[in-house]
Coordinates of C-alpha atoms in Angstrom, one line a residue:
Chain A
X206 CA -0.1 -0.1 0.0
X207 CA 3.0 2.6 1.0
X208 CA 4.8 1.2 -1.9
X209 CA 2.1 2.7 -4.7
X210 CA 1.9 5.4 -2.7
X211 CA 5.0 7.4 -2.8
X212 CA 5.3 8.9 -6.1
X213 CA 8.4 10.3 -5.1
X214 CA 10.8 7.6 -5.8
X215 CA 11.9 5.6 -8.4
X216 CA 13.8 2.2 -7.8
X217 CA 17.7 2.1 -9.1
X218 CA 17.9 6.1 -8.8
X219 CA 19.2 6.4 -5.7
X220 CA 21.9 3.3 -6.7
X221 CA 22.5 5.6 -10.1
X222 CA 23.2 8.7 -7.2
X223 CA 25.2 6.8 -5.2
X224 CA 27.4 5.5 -8.5
X225 CA 28.1 9.4 -8.8
X226 CA 28.5 10.7 -5.4
X227 CA 31.4 7.3 -5.5
X228 CA 32.5 8.7 -9.2
X229 CA 33.4 12.1 -7.9
X230 CA 34.7 11.0 -4.3
X231 CA 36.5 8.5 -5.3
X232 CA 39.5 10.4 -7.1
X233 CA 39.4 13.0 -4.8
X234 CA 40.2 11.1 -2.0
X235 CA 42.5 8.4 -3.0
X236 CA 44.7 11.6 -4.1
X237 CA 44.6 12.7 -0.1
X238 CA 44.9 9.5 0.4
X239 CA 48.2 8.8 -1.3
X240 CA 49.7 12.4 -0.3
X241 CA 51.0 10.7 3.3
X242 CA 52.4 7.9 1.7
X243 CA 55.8 7.5 2.9
X244 CA 57.2 6.0 0.0
X245 CA 58.3 7.8 -3.2
X246 CA 57.2 5.3 -5.3
X247 CA 53.6 6.2 -5.5
X248 CA 52.1 2.7 -6.4
X249 CA 52.5 1.0 -3.0
X250 CA 51.8 2.1 0.4
X251 CA 54.1 1.9 2.6
X252 CA 53.4 4.1 6.3
X253 CA 52.1 7.6 6.7
X254 CA 53.8 9.9 6.7
X255 CA 53.9 14.1 6.4
X256 CA 57.1 13.5 4.1
X257 CA 56.2 14.7 0.7
X258 CA 54.2 17.9 2.6
X259 CA 57.7 18.5 3.6
X260 CA 58.7 18.3 0.2
X261 CA 56.2 21.1 -0.6
X262 CA 57.2 23.7 2.0
X263 CA 61.1 23.0 2.1
X264 CA 62.0 20.8 -1.1
X265 CA 64.1 21.4 -4.0
X266 CA 61.1 22.3 -5.6
X267 CA 59.7 24.4 -2.5
X268 CA 60.8 28.4 -3.9
X269 CA 58.7 27.3 -7.7
X270 CA 55.5 26.6 -5.8
X271 CA 56.3 29.0 -3.2
X272 CA 56.7 31.9 -6.3
X273 CA 53.3 30.3 -8.2
X274 CA 51.4 30.2 -5.7
X275 CA 52.4 33.9 -4.7
X276 CA 51.1 35.0 -8.2
X277 CA 48.1 33.3 -8.6
X278 CA 46.7 34.4 -5.1
X279 CA 47.9 38.2 -6.1
X280 CA 46.3 38.1 -9.8
X281 CA 42.7 36.0 -8.4
X282 CA 42.4 38.3 -5.4
X283 CA 43.3 41.5 -8.1
X284 CA 40.8 40.1 -11.0
X285 CA 38.4 39.2 -8.4
X286 CA 38.4 42.9 -7.1
X287 CA 38.3 44.8 -9.9
X288 CA 35.2 42.5 -11.9
X289 CA 33.3 42.7 -8.4
X290 CA 33.6 46.4 -8.6
X291 CA 32.9 46.2 -12.8
X292 CA 29.5 44.0 -12.0
X293 CA 28.6 45.6 -8.8
X294 CA 27.9 49.3 -11.3
X295 CA 26.4 46.8 -14.1
X296 CA 24.5 45.4 -12.4
X297 CA 22.4 48.9 -10.7
X298 CA 22.2 49.9 -14.0
X299 CA 20.4 46.7 -15.1
X300 CA 18.4 46.8 -12.4
X301 CA 17.8 50.4 -11.3
X302 CA 18.5 53.0 -13.8
X303 CA 15.3 52.5 -15.9
X304 CA 15.8 52.1 -19.6
X305 CA 18.6 53.6 -21.5
X306 CA 20.0 52.8 -25.3
X307 CA 22.4 49.2 -25.3
X308 CA 20.4 47.4 -22.3
X309 CA 18.7 44.6 -24.4
X310 CA 22.4 44.1 -26.1
X311 CA 24.3 44.4 -22.3
X312 CA 22.9 41.0 -20.9
X313 CA 24.2 38.8 -23.8
X314 CA 27.8 41.4 -23.4
X315 CA 27.6 40.7 -19.6
X316 CA 27.1 37.0 -20.3
X317 CA 29.3 36.6 -23.4
X318 CA 32.5 35.0 -21.8
X319 CA 30.3 31.7 -20.3
X320 CA 28.6 31.3 -24.1
X321 CA 32.4 31.8 -25.6
X322 CA 34.3 28.5 -25.4
X323 CA 37.0 28.6 -23.1
X324 CA 40.1 27.7 -25.6
X325 CA 38.6 30.6 -27.9
X326 CA 39.0 33.6 -25.7
X327 CA 42.2 32.1 -25.2
X328 CA 43.7 32.6 -28.2
X329 CA 41.3 35.6 -29.3
X330 CA 43.7 37.4 -26.0
X331 CA 46.8 35.7 -27.1
X332 CA 46.5 37.0 -31.2
X333 CA 45.2 40.8 -28.9
X334 CA 48.2 41.6 -27.0
X335 CA 50.6 40.7 -29.8
X336 CA 48.6 41.9 -32.1
X337 CA 49.2 45.5 -29.5
X338 CA 52.4 44.5 -28.7
X339 CA 52.4 44.2 -25.2
X340 CA 55.0 42.5 -23.8
X341 CA 52.9 39.0 -22.4
X342 CA 53.5 38.7 -18.0
X343 CA 51.7 39.3 -15.3
X344 CA 49.4 41.9 -16.8
X345 CA 47.9 40.1 -19.4
X346 CA 46.9 37.3 -17.2
X347 CA 45.7 40.0 -14.9
X348 CA 43.3 41.3 -17.8
X349 CA 43.0 38.5 -19.4
X350 CA 41.0 36.7 -16.1
X351 CA 39.3 40.3 -15.4
X352 CA 37.5 39.9 -17.9
X353 CA 36.1 36.0 -17.8
X354 CA 35.4 36.3 -13.8
X355 CA 32.9 39.6 -14.5
X356 CA 30.0 37.0 -15.2
X357 CA 31.0 35.7 -12.6
X358 CA 30.8 38.0 -9.9
X359 CA 27.2 39.8 -12.4
X360 CA 25.1 37.4 -11.4
X361 CA 25.7 36.1 -7.7
X362 CA 25.2 40.4 -7.5
X363 CA 22.0 40.8 -9.6
X364 CA 20.0 38.0 -8.5
X365 CA 20.6 39.8 -4.5
X366 CA 19.6 43.0 -6.5
X367 CA 16.5 41.2 -8.2
X368 CA 15.2 40.2 -4.6
X369 CA 15.9 43.7 -2.9
X370 CA 13.0 45.7 -3.7
X371 CA 13.0 49.9 -4.0
X372 CA 10.9 50.3 -2.2
X373 CA 13.2 51.1 0.8
X374 CA 15.9 53.2 -1.9
X375 CA 12.6 55.0 -3.0
X376 CA 11.4 55.8 1.6
X377 CA 15.1 57.2 1.5
X378 CA 15.2 59.6 -0.9
X379 CA 11.1 60.7 -0.4
X380 CA 13.3 61.4 2.8
X381 CA 15.5 63.9 0.9
X382 CA 18.0 61.3 0.3
X383 CA 20.6 61.8 -2.2
X384 CA 21.5 59.3 -3.9
X385 CA 24.8 58.4 -3.0
X386 CA 23.8 57.8 0.3
X387 CA 20.6 55.8 -0.9
X388 CA 23.0 53.1 -2.2
X389 CA 26.0 53.8 0.9
X390 CA 23.5 52.9 3.4
X391 CA 20.4 51.2 1.9
X392 CA 20.7 49.3 -1.4
X393 CA 24.8 48.5 -0.3
X394 CA 24.6 46.7 3.0
X395 CA 21.4 44.8 2.1
X396 CA 23.1 43.9 -1.3
X397 CA 26.4 42.7 0.8
X398 CA 26.0 39.0 0.8
X399 CA 25.7 38.6 -2.9
X400 CA 28.8 41.5 -3.7
X401 CA 30.0 39.0 -1.3
X402 CA 29.6 36.0 -2.4
X403 CA 30.6 37.0 -6.2
X404 CA 33.9 38.0 -4.5
X405 CA 34.4 34.6 -3.7
X406 CA 32.6 32.5 -7.2
X407 CA 35.2 34.9 -9.0
X408 CA 38.1 34.1 -7.1
X409 CA 37.8 30.8 -7.0
X410 CA 37.4 31.2 -10.6
X411 CA 40.4 33.2 -11.8
X412 CA 41.8 30.7 -8.6
X413 CA 41.1 27.7 -11.4
X414 CA 41.6 28.8 -14.6
X415 CA 44.8 26.6 -16.5
X416 CA 44.1 27.1 -20.4
X417 CA 43.6 31.0 -20.4
X418 CA 46.2 31.3 -18.5
X419 CA 48.1 28.4 -19.8
X420 CA 48.2 30.8 -23.2
X421 CA 48.8 34.4 -22.6
X422 CA 51.2 33.7 -19.6
X423 CA 54.4 34.0 -21.3
X424 CA 57.3 32.7 -20.8
X425 CA 58.3 32.9 -16.5
X426 CA 55.8 33.4 -15.2
X427 CA 53.6 30.5 -13.4
X428 CA 50.5 30.2 -12.1
X429 CA 50.0 27.2 -9.6
X430 CA 47.5 25.0 -12.2
X431 CA 50.5 26.0 -15.3
X432 CA 53.3 24.9 -12.3
X433 CA 51.1 21.8 -10.9
X434 CA 50.6 21.1 -14.9
X435 CA 54.3 21.7 -15.7
X436 CA 55.0 19.1 -12.9
X437 CA 52.7 16.6 -13.5
X438 CA 53.0 15.8 -17.1
X439 CA 57.0 14.4 -16.2
X440 CA 54.2 11.7 -14.2
X441 CA 52.4 12.3 -10.8
X442 CA 55.3 12.9 -8.1
X443 CA 53.7 12.6 -4.2
X444 CA 54.8 16.1 -3.9
X445 CA 52.1 17.0 -6.9
X446 CA 49.5 14.6 -4.6
X447 CA 50.3 16.9 -1.3
X448 CA 50.2 20.3 -2.9
X449 CA 46.5 18.8 -4.4
X450 CA 45.3 18.0 -1.5
X451 CA 45.9 21.2 -0.1
X452 CA 44.3 22.5 -2.6
X453 CA 41.5 20.8 -2.4
X454 CA 41.3 21.5 1.1
X455 CA 41.0 24.8 1.1
X456 CA 38.5 24.7 -1.7
X457 CA 36.6 22.9 1.4
X458 CA 37.1 25.1 3.8
X459 CA 35.5 28.0 0.8
X460 CA 32.9 26.9 -0.3
X461 CA 31.6 25.6 3.7
X462 CA 32.4 28.7 4.9
X463 CA 30.9 31.0 2.4
X464 CA 27.2 28.1 2.5
X465 CA 27.6 29.3 6.5
X466 CA 27.8 32.8 5.7
X467 CA 24.5 32.0 2.5
X468 CA 22.6 29.5 5.8
X469 CA 22.7 32.5 8.4
X470 CA 21.4 35.2 6.1
X471 CA 18.6 33.5 5.0
X472 CA 17.5 32.2 8.4
X473 CA 17.7 35.8 9.0
X474 CA 16.2 36.7 6.6
X475 CA 13.6 34.6 7.7
X476 CA 13.2 36.2 11.4
Chain B
X656 CA 24.3 27.7 -9.9
X657 CA 25.5 30.6 -12.1
X658 CA 23.2 29.0 -14.2
X659 CA 20.6 28.9 -12.8
X660 CA 20.8 32.7 -12.7
X661 CA 20.9 33.2 -15.4
X662 CA 17.7 32.0 -16.7
X663 CA 16.1 34.0 -13.5
X664 CA 17.7 36.6 -14.9
X665 CA 16.9 36.9 -18.6
X666 CA 13.6 36.4 -17.8
X667 CA 12.9 38.8 -15.3
X668 CA 12.7 42.4 -16.0
X669 CA 13.7 44.9 -13.2
X670 CA 11.9 45.5 -10.3
X671 CA 11.9 49.4 -9.9
X672 CA 9.7 51.1 -13.1
X673 CA 11.1 54.4 -13.2
X674 CA 14.9 53.9 -11.7
X675 CA 16.1 55.1 -9.2
X676 CA 19.4 56.3 -10.4
X677 CA 18.0 56.9 -13.8
X678 CA 20.1 59.0 -15.6
X679 CA 23.7 57.7 -14.1
X680 CA 23.1 53.9 -16.2
X681 CA 25.4 55.0 -18.8
X682 CA 28.3 56.0 -15.8
X683 CA 27.8 53.1 -14.6
X684 CA 27.3 50.5 -17.6
X685 CA 30.4 52.3 -19.4
X686 CA 33.3 49.9 -17.2
X687 CA 32.1 46.8 -18.3
X688 CA 31.1 47.9 -21.9
X689 CA 34.4 49.4 -22.3
X690 CA 36.1 45.5 -20.2
X691 CA 34.5 43.2 -22.5
X692 CA 34.2 45.2 -25.5
X693 CA 38.1 45.8 -25.2
X694 CA 39.7 42.9 -23.9
X695 CA 37.2 40.3 -25.6
X696 CA 35.3 41.4 -28.8
X697 CA 37.9 43.3 -30.0
X698 CA 39.5 40.5 -29.8
X699 CA 37.5 37.6 -31.7
X700 CA 37.7 39.7 -33.9
X701 CA 41.1 40.5 -35.2
X702 CA 41.2 36.8 -34.4
X703 CA 38.6 36.6 -37.3
X704 CA 41.5 39.2 -39.7
X705 CA 43.9 36.5 -38.1
X706 CA 42.6 33.4 -39.9
X707 CA 43.1 35.3 -43.3
X708 CA 46.7 36.4 -43.1
X709 CA 50.1 33.8 -44.0
X710 CA 51.4 32.6 -41.7
X711 CA 55.4 33.7 -40.4
X712 CA 57.1 30.1 -39.3
X713 CA 58.7 31.5 -36.3
X714 CA 54.5 32.3 -34.7
X715 CA 53.0 34.7 -35.7
X716 CA 51.9 36.4 -39.8
X717 CA 52.6 38.3 -42.2
X718 CA 49.8 41.1 -43.1
X719 CA 49.1 39.8 -46.1
X720 CA 45.5 38.4 -47.2
X721 CA 45.3 34.6 -48.0
X722 CA 42.9 32.1 -47.2
X723 CA 45.5 29.3 -46.8
X724 CA 44.1 29.1 -43.6
X725 CA 40.8 27.6 -44.4
X726 CA 41.6 25.3 -47.2
X727 CA 44.4 24.1 -45.2
X728 CA 41.1 22.6 -43.0
X729 CA 39.6 21.7 -45.6
X730 CA 41.2 20.3 -48.9
X731 CA 44.1 18.5 -49.4
X732 CA 46.1 19.8 -51.9
X733 CA 49.0 16.8 -51.4
X734 CA 52.9 17.5 -50.5
X735 CA 54.2 20.4 -53.3
X736 CA 49.6 21.7 -54.0
X737 CA 50.3 21.2 -56.6
X738 CA 48.0 18.2 -56.8
X739 CA 43.6 18.9 -57.4
X740 CA 42.2 19.2 -54.7
X741 CA 40.7 16.6 -52.5
X742 CA 38.9 16.8 -49.4
X743 CA 41.3 17.5 -46.1
X744 CA 39.8 14.4 -43.0
X745 CA 41.8 15.0 -40.9
X746 CA 40.3 18.3 -39.2
X747 CA 36.7 17.4 -40.1
X748 CA 37.6 14.0 -38.3
X749 CA 39.0 15.6 -35.6
X750 CA 36.0 18.6 -34.9
X751 CA 33.6 14.9 -35.6
X752 CA 35.7 12.8 -33.0
X753 CA 35.2 15.9 -30.8
X754 CA 31.4 16.4 -31.3
X755 CA 31.3 12.6 -31.3
X756 CA 33.2 12.8 -27.4
X757 CA 31.5 15.4 -26.2
X758 CA 28.1 14.3 -26.9
X759 CA 28.9 10.6 -25.3
X760 CA 29.8 12.5 -22.1
X761 CA 26.7 14.4 -22.2
X762 CA 24.8 11.1 -22.5
X763 CA 26.6 10.2 -19.9
X764 CA 26.2 13.0 -17.8
X765 CA 22.2 12.7 -18.5
X766 CA 22.1 9.1 -16.9
X767 CA 24.1 10.0 -14.1
X768 CA 23.1 13.4 -13.5
X769 CA 19.1 12.7 -13.9
X770 CA 18.4 10.1 -11.5
X771 CA 21.0 11.8 -8.7
X772 CA 19.2 15.3 -9.7
X773 CA 15.9 12.9 -8.6
X774 CA 17.2 11.8 -5.7
X775 CA 18.2 15.6 -4.1
X776 CA 15.0 17.5 -5.1
X777 CA 12.6 14.4 -3.9
X778 CA 14.6 14.6 -0.5
X779 CA 13.9 16.9 2.7
X780 CA 15.5 19.2 4.3
X781 CA 18.6 18.6 5.8
X782 CA 19.4 15.8 4.5
X783 CA 18.4 17.2 0.2
X784 CA 21.2 20.0 1.6
X785 CA 24.1 17.5 2.3
X786 CA 23.5 16.0 -1.0
X787 CA 23.3 19.1 -2.9
X788 CA 26.8 20.7 -1.0
X789 CA 28.6 17.4 -2.1
X790 CA 27.3 17.9 -5.3
X791 CA 28.8 21.2 -5.9
X792 CA 32.1 20.5 -3.2
X793 CA 33.6 19.3 -6.7
X794 CA 32.6 22.0 -8.6
X795 CA 35.1 24.5 -6.3
X796 CA 37.8 22.2 -6.2
X797 CA 40.6 23.0 -9.0
X798 CA 39.4 21.2 -12.7
X799 CA 43.3 20.4 -13.0
X800 CA 43.8 19.1 -9.7
X801 CA 40.1 16.7 -10.6
X802 CA 41.6 15.6 -14.0
X803 CA 45.3 14.7 -12.0
X804 CA 43.3 12.6 -9.5
X805 CA 42.0 10.3 -12.0
X806 CA 44.1 10.0 -14.0
X807 CA 45.8 9.1 -11.3
X808 CA 43.3 6.6 -10.0
X809 CA 42.6 5.3 -13.0
X810 CA 46.5 3.8 -14.2
X811 CA 47.8 1.0 -15.7
X812 CA 48.7 0.3 -11.8
X813 CA 46.7 2.9 -10.4
X814 CA 45.2 2.1 -6.9
X815 CA 41.7 1.1 -9.2
X816 CA 43.2 -1.3 -11.3
X817 CA 45.5 -3.1 -8.6
X818 CA 42.3 -3.7 -6.1
X819 CA 40.2 -4.7 -9.3
X820 CA 43.2 -7.2 -9.5
X821 CA 43.2 -7.9 -5.0
X822 CA 39.8 -8.8 -4.8
X823 CA 40.3 -11.3 -7.7
X824 CA 37.2 -9.5 -10.2
X825 CA 40.8 -9.1 -13.0
X826 CA 42.8 -11.1 -13.9
X827 CA 45.0 -8.2 -15.1
X828 CA 45.0 -4.8 -15.3
X829 CA 42.0 -3.1 -16.8
X830 CA 43.6 -0.6 -19.6
X831 CA 41.5 2.8 -19.5
X832 CA 43.6 5.0 -19.7
X833 CA 44.7 6.4 -22.9
X834 CA 41.3 5.3 -24.2
X835 CA 37.8 7.0 -25.5
X836 CA 36.4 5.9 -22.5
X837 CA 38.9 8.1 -20.4
X838 CA 38.1 10.5 -22.0
X839 CA 34.6 10.2 -21.7
X840 CA 34.8 9.6 -17.7
X841 CA 37.2 12.7 -17.6
X842 CA 34.6 15.1 -19.3
X843 CA 31.7 13.6 -16.9
X844 CA 34.0 14.0 -13.9
X845 CA 34.3 17.4 -15.5
X846 CA 30.7 18.8 -16.0
X847 CA 28.7 16.2 -14.1
X848 CA 27.3 19.5 -11.6
X849 CA 26.4 21.8 -14.1
X850 CA 24.5 19.0 -15.5
X851 CA 23.0 18.2 -12.5
X852 CA 21.8 21.8 -10.9
X853 CA 19.6 23.2 -14.2
X854 CA 17.2 19.6 -13.5
X855 CA 17.1 19.7 -9.5
X856 CA 16.3 23.1 -10.2
X857 CA 13.4 21.8 -13.0
X858 CA 11.8 19.6 -10.8
X859 CA 12.6 21.4 -7.7
X860 CA 8.9 23.1 -9.5
X861 CA 7.4 19.4 -10.3
X862 CA 4.4 19.1 -8.7
X863 CA 3.7 15.7 -7.5
X864 CA -0.2 15.3 -7.2
X865 CA 0.8 14.8 -11.5
X866 CA 2.0 11.5 -9.9
X867 CA -0.4 11.4 -8.2
X868 CA -3.7 11.7 -11.3
X869 CA -1.2 9.8 -13.1
X870 CA -1.5 6.9 -11.2
X871 CA -5.0 6.9 -10.6
X872 CA -5.7 6.5 -14.6
X873 CA -3.9 4.1 -14.3
X874 CA -0.7 4.4 -15.9
X875 CA 3.0 2.7 -14.2
X876 CA 5.4 4.6 -12.5
X877 CA 8.1 4.2 -15.5
X878 CA 5.4 5.6 -17.9
X879 CA 5.1 8.3 -15.4
X880 CA 8.6 9.6 -14.8
X881 CA 8.5 9.4 -19.4
X882 CA 5.0 10.6 -20.2
X883 CA 4.4 13.1 -17.6
X884 CA 7.4 14.2 -15.5
X885 CA 9.6 14.2 -18.5
X886 CA 7.6 16.5 -21.2
X887 CA 8.2 18.7 -18.0
X888 CA 11.4 19.0 -16.7
X889 CA 12.9 19.3 -20.4
X890 CA 13.8 22.9 -19.6
X891 CA 15.8 21.5 -17.4
X892 CA 17.4 18.8 -19.0
X893 CA 17.7 20.5 -22.8
X894 CA 19.9 23.5 -20.8
X895 CA 22.1 21.1 -18.3
X896 CA 23.2 19.1 -22.0
X897 CA 24.1 22.3 -23.3
X898 CA 26.0 23.4 -19.9
X899 CA 28.3 19.8 -20.5
X900 CA 28.0 19.7 -23.9
X901 CA 29.8 23.2 -25.1
X902 CA 32.9 23.6 -22.9
X903 CA 33.5 19.2 -23.5
X904 CA 33.5 20.3 -26.6
X905 CA 36.3 22.6 -26.7
X906 CA 38.0 21.3 -23.5
X907 CA 42.0 20.1 -22.9
X908 CA 42.6 19.2 -20.3
X909 CA 40.3 16.2 -19.6
X910 CA 41.8 14.8 -23.4
X911 CA 45.1 16.0 -22.9
X912 CA 45.8 13.8 -19.7
X913 CA 43.7 10.5 -19.6
X914 CA 43.5 10.8 -23.4
X915 CA 47.2 11.0 -24.0
X916 CA 48.3 12.5 -27.3
X917 CA 47.5 10.4 -29.6
X918 CA 43.6 10.8 -28.8
X919 CA 43.6 14.5 -30.3
X920 CA 40.9 16.7 -29.7
X921 CA 39.7 20.2 -30.8
X922 CA 41.5 22.1 -27.6
X923 CA 45.1 20.8 -28.2
X924 CA 44.8 20.9 -32.0
X925 CA 44.1 24.0 -32.0
X926 CA 46.5 24.5 -28.4
X927 CA 49.7 22.5 -30.3
X928 CA 49.3 25.7 -32.8
X929 CA 50.8 28.5 -30.3
X930 CA 52.6 26.1 -28.5
X931 CA 56.3 27.6 -29.0
X932 CA 57.6 28.2 -32.9
X933 CA 56.9 25.1 -34.2
X934 CA 52.5 26.1 -34.5
X935 CA 50.4 28.2 -37.2
X936 CA 48.9 31.0 -36.0
X937 CA 46.4 32.1 -38.7
X938 CA 45.7 27.8 -38.8
X939 CA 44.4 27.5 -35.2
X940 CA 43.1 31.0 -35.2
X941 CA 40.4 29.3 -37.8
X942 CA 40.1 26.4 -36.4
X943 CA 39.0 29.1 -33.3
X944 CA 36.5 30.5 -35.3
X945 CA 34.9 27.4 -37.2
X946 CA 34.3 26.0 -33.4
X947 CA 33.2 29.6 -32.0
X948 CA 30.9 29.7 -35.1
X949 CA 29.4 25.7 -34.1
X950 CA 28.7 26.8 -30.0
X951 CA 27.3 30.3 -31.5
X952 CA 24.8 28.0 -33.9
X953 CA 24.0 25.6 -31.4
X954 CA 23.6 28.5 -28.4
X955 CA 20.9 30.4 -31.3
X956 CA 19.2 27.7 -32.1
X957 CA 18.9 26.8 -28.3
X958 CA 17.7 30.4 -27.6
X959 CA 15.4 30.7 -30.7
X960 CA 13.6 27.1 -29.6
X961 CA 13.7 28.7 -25.9
X962 CA 11.2 31.9 -26.6
X963 CA 9.8 30.2 -29.4
X964 CA 8.4 27.6 -26.0
X965 CA 7.4 30.5 -24.0
X966 CA 5.2 31.9 -26.8

């Protein structure tokens, strides 16, 4: 009887869902486990040790990875900051400034970096900088990252702004607040969760990027993904697994924080 | 996550009729317009121009109009270029292979992603949150690291084979790496969340009273899935397929790391043209243009079918 009335149940779906989870997590867990392997060979598991973590921080290639991490972080912070500012301005224009000429084309333009395949963007950017004679390096990576981070910052900010009714700002203006004050004191605080999640998304996307960076980085400048790719090309050594584990844990901490942040926000809204 | 918001965004109208910041629109929009125009639209235009130039042998171009890049892509004129033109199948074959691989990866994502999305949408409270959280985490983990992990797991002498041998399922190691299946697995692994999230969003809006009505009319469970649920959640399924298929088509990491050098796809073909001094920039630009047009045609078809469905 109860079997007949449960319309939300399909036999086998749960098993396939669990299979999905297994396929997603098995490789990550394996790499985490093997990063604590004492053996130099990646095929056999000897005993637990932190040997390869010491190698990452103090070993032969430590300098290279430290420099790459520094480059990655500075570029990601720069790109996320600039693209978040650009995206915030754009979303105010799109959602709070009434009609204007070119509005219809603005949304496709803002989402263009999502529609063009990454490798095509990479080729176009490389050719562009070479055509105008701009030397590849930190600056070219930064510019390229700002461009493709814009939609990732824009979408959460615009989504948040859509859920904020404009009556609050209208009320403020009825009480003679200037437009700057109504933005600074009313809209901005309400918008903050959207801005923060837009910034975090842009930051992660920039940190994650390999293809575009690989094309526009020029000789000598490495970010963490390009450095790891270069090292992994010669075979997956245990120190690569240690770095991967560190990055993986960083990502998980990051996304957990942003989830918790979002949950606290929605709880507040409910009260 | 972002993709769901795209849909809401594109259909949503601005909430304020008059607009509080009326008159400031151009100043606020200018940074985005300028950045995207100068550093994305213009570069795409220059890329189109470059595809019609003559190649410089040490990388780069000579500013002389030439159709050589497209000619090389589509036609074979023999070693010295004096034979009658025949159709060159190498590059068309690579494009065809990429379409095929991306299609199979999308199918794999759909076959596993749909039930997963269904399971997530029918959980309640805490469990729904946990499943969603677990599905999105891999999306936040560096794609390169995920691909390297997959490569490590399925190597000939990797942990997977070791276990399967140890528990006696296999007699000799399963050869997965550098096969087409490895590429599909890598693409599946890279883009699965893009499939699950839009489908989940559609199923979440599905009203299960319809299933009840179907059951009252003696429809079986699977018949209901096929004739009632599936048509209603189809927009989510189509969106998911596009979100997986498009990046798979131009993917570089999965084919390069998991497929080995021999299994060429579009991404690797393009990358090779810009590597060091051996490449051919106009040819790379032409191949990129062809890939871009392919993707834009597909997206336009999708957009048209969406707007027709809405009307």
